[in-house]
PDB file of C-alpha atoms in Angstrom:
ATOM      1  CA  UNK A   8    -105.506-221.728 -59.185  1.00 49.00           C
ATOM      2  CA  UNK A   9    -105.757-225.045 -61.094  1.00 66.00           C
ATOM      3  CA  UNK A  10    -102.110-226.151 -60.607  1.00 74.00           C
ATOM      4  CA  UNK A  11     -99.112-224.249 -59.011  1.00 79.00           C
ATOM      5  CA  UNK A  12     -95.790-225.488 -58.127  1.00 75.00           C
ATOM      6  CA  UNK A  13     -95.862-227.124 -54.569  1.00 75.00           C
ATOM      7  CA  UNK A  14     -93.854-224.321 -52.906  1.00 81.00           C
ATOM      8  CA  UNK A  15     -96.426-221.646 -54.286  1.00 83.00           C
ATOM      9  CA  UNK A  16     -99.489-220.622 -52.144  1.00 86.00           C
ATOM     10  CA  UNK A  17    -102.601-220.031 -54.373  1.00 85.00           C
ATOM     11  CA  UNK A  18    -103.721-217.555 -51.795  1.00 88.00           C
ATOM     12  CA  UNK A  19    -100.621-215.557 -52.223  1.00 88.00           C
ATOM     13  CA  UNK A  20    -100.855-215.462 -55.857  1.00 88.00           C
ATOM     14  CA  UNK A  21    -104.446-214.406 -55.814  1.00 87.00           C
ATOM     15  CA  UNK A  22    -103.628-211.680 -53.182  1.00 90.00           C
ATOM     16  CA  UNK A  23    -100.484-210.300 -54.867  1.00 91.00           C
ATOM     17  CA  UNK A  24    -101.041-210.486 -58.595  1.00 90.00           C
ATOM     18  CA  UNK A  25    -103.763-207.956 -58.812  1.00 89.00           C
ATOM     19  CA  UNK A  26    -101.754-205.639 -56.682  1.00 92.00           C
ATOM     20  CA  UNK A  27     -98.723-206.005 -59.068  1.00 92.00           C
ATOM     21  CA  UNK A  28    -100.826-205.403 -62.062  1.00 91.00           C
ATOM     22  CA  UNK A  29    -102.300-202.253 -60.360  1.00 90.00           C
ATOM     23  CA  UNK A  30     -98.906-200.702 -59.499  1.00 94.00           C
ATOM     24  CA  UNK A  31     -97.312-201.501 -62.931  1.00 93.00           C
ATOM     25  CA  UNK A  32    -100.515-200.118 -64.573  1.00 90.00           C
ATOM     26  CA  UNK A  33     -99.984-196.914 -62.458  1.00 93.00           C
ATOM     27  CA  UNK A  34     -96.345-196.592 -63.617  1.00 94.00           C
ATOM     28  CA  UNK A  35     -97.172-197.259 -67.233  1.00 92.00           C
ATOM     29  CA  UNK A  36     -99.756-194.394 -66.998  1.00 92.00           C
ATOM     30  CA  UNK A  37     -97.134-192.134 -65.406  1.00 94.00           C
ATOM     31  CA  UNK A  38     -94.680-193.079 -68.347  1.00 95.00           C
ATOM     32  CA  UNK A  39     -97.551-192.452 -70.793  1.00 95.00           C
ATOM     33  CA  UNK A  40     -96.766-196.001 -72.080  1.00 93.00           C
ATOM     34  CA  UNK A  41    -100.356-197.083 -72.776  1.00 89.00           C
ATOM     35  CA  UNK A  42    -102.634-199.603 -71.323  1.00 85.00           C
ATOM     36  CA  UNK A  43    -101.143-202.518 -69.573  1.00 87.00           C
ATOM     37  CA  UNK A  44    -102.653-205.772 -70.809  1.00 88.00           C
ATOM     38  CA  UNK A  45     -99.966-208.384 -69.550  1.00 92.00           C
ATOM     39  CA  UNK A  46     -96.752-208.744 -67.842  1.00 93.00           C
ATOM     40  CA  UNK A  47     -94.118-211.583 -68.092  1.00 94.00           C
ATOM     41  CA  UNK A  48     -92.412-212.754 -64.841  1.00 92.00           C
ATOM     42  CA  UNK A  49     -89.242-215.063 -64.920  1.00 91.00           C
ATOM     43  CA  UNK A  50     -88.331-216.907 -61.648  1.00 86.00           C
ATOM     44  CA  UNK A  51     -85.064-218.859 -62.673  1.00 86.00           C
ATOM     45  CA  UNK A  52     -86.028-220.858 -65.774  1.00 88.00           C
ATOM     46  CA  UNK A  53     -89.926-220.739 -64.963  1.00 88.00           C
ATOM     47  CA  UNK A  54     -91.937-218.002 -66.770  1.00 91.00           C
ATOM     48  CA  UNK A  55     -95.241-216.690 -65.660  1.00 92.00           C
ATOM     49  CA  UNK A  56     -97.417-214.617 -67.884  1.00 95.00           C
ATOM     50  CA  UNK A  57     -99.967-212.674 -66.282  1.00 95.00           C
ATOM     51  CA  UNK A  58    -103.037-210.914 -68.111  1.00 94.00           C
ATOM     52  CA  UNK A  59    -105.699-208.526 -67.217  1.00 88.00           C
ATOM     53  CA  UNK A  60    -108.958-210.012 -68.344  1.00 86.00           C
ATOM     54  CA  UNK A  61    -111.784-207.703 -67.692  1.00 82.00           C
ATOM     55  CA  UNK A  62    -112.180-207.687 -63.935  1.00 83.00           C
ATOM     56  CA  UNK A  63    -109.970-210.835 -63.653  1.00 86.00           C
ATOM     57  CA  UNK A  64    -106.321-211.735 -63.564  1.00 89.00           C
ATOM     58  CA  UNK A  65    -105.205-214.648 -65.645  1.00 90.00           C
ATOM     59  CA  UNK A  66    -101.994-216.106 -64.730  1.00 91.00           C
ATOM     60  CA  UNK A  67    -100.269-218.979 -66.507  1.00 92.00           C
ATOM     61  CA  UNK A  68     -97.103-220.661 -65.028  1.00 90.00           C
ATOM     62  CA  UNK A  69     -94.837-222.414 -67.459  1.00 90.00           C
ATOM     63  CA  UNK A  70     -92.738-225.431 -67.154  1.00 89.00           C
ATOM     64  CA  UNK A  71     -89.128-225.077 -66.326  1.00 88.00           C
ATOM     65  CA  UNK A  72     -87.168-224.258 -69.615  1.00 90.00           C
ATOM     66  CA  UNK A  73     -90.060-224.093 -71.824  1.00 91.00           C
ATOM     67  CA  UNK A  74     -91.544-221.138 -73.389  1.00 92.00           C
ATOM     68  CA  UNK A  75     -95.322-220.040 -72.930  1.00 94.00           C
ATOM     69  CA  UNK A  76     -97.561-219.807 -75.976  1.00 94.00           C
ATOM     70  CA  UNK A  77     -98.100-215.992 -75.325  1.00 94.00           C
ATOM     71  CA  UNK A  78    -100.167-215.206 -78.528  1.00 94.00           C
ATOM     72  CA  UNK A  79    -102.622-218.115 -77.783  1.00 95.00           C
ATOM     73  CA  UNK A  80    -102.824-217.050 -74.127  1.00 95.00           C
ATOM     74  CA  UNK A  81    -103.668-213.456 -75.197  1.00 94.00           C
ATOM     75  CA  UNK A  82    -106.520-214.729 -77.066  1.00 94.00           C
ATOM     76  CA  UNK A  83    -107.914-216.596 -74.294  1.00 94.00           C
ATOM     77  CA  UNK A  84    -107.500-213.683 -71.874  1.00 93.00           C
ATOM     78  CA  UNK A  85    -109.327-211.226 -74.255  1.00 92.00           C
ATOM     79  CA  UNK A  86    -112.161-213.737 -74.482  1.00 92.00           C
ATOM     80  CA  UNK A  87    -112.309-213.987 -70.695  1.00 90.00           C
ATOM     81  CA  UNK A  88    -112.190-210.207 -70.574  1.00 88.00           C
ATOM     82  CA  UNK A  89    -115.227-209.899 -72.784  1.00 88.00           C
ATOM     83  CA  UNK A  90    -117.204-212.432 -70.822  1.00 85.00           C
ATOM     84  CA  UNK A  91    -116.443-210.543 -67.509  1.00 72.00           C
ATOM     85  CA  UNK A  92    -117.536-207.129 -68.453  1.00 61.00           C
TER      86      UNK A  92
END
């Protein structure tokens, strides 16, 4: 984690995000909804975008009230995924 809000533990984020992606991926398979590539989380007016990038999870935390550049982040995640295979 490069920068997280002061109240957020990088260790906790690193522990829980892969588990969250795994569970949601399982649910999407049960629903036959396709392969999970990313999830968006909203905590109040702060958005998080979490991508599966090969064997990595890329999590980006936005600024309060500002949208994240999801399309550009997806490109970055795809490139990271290619490099980690």
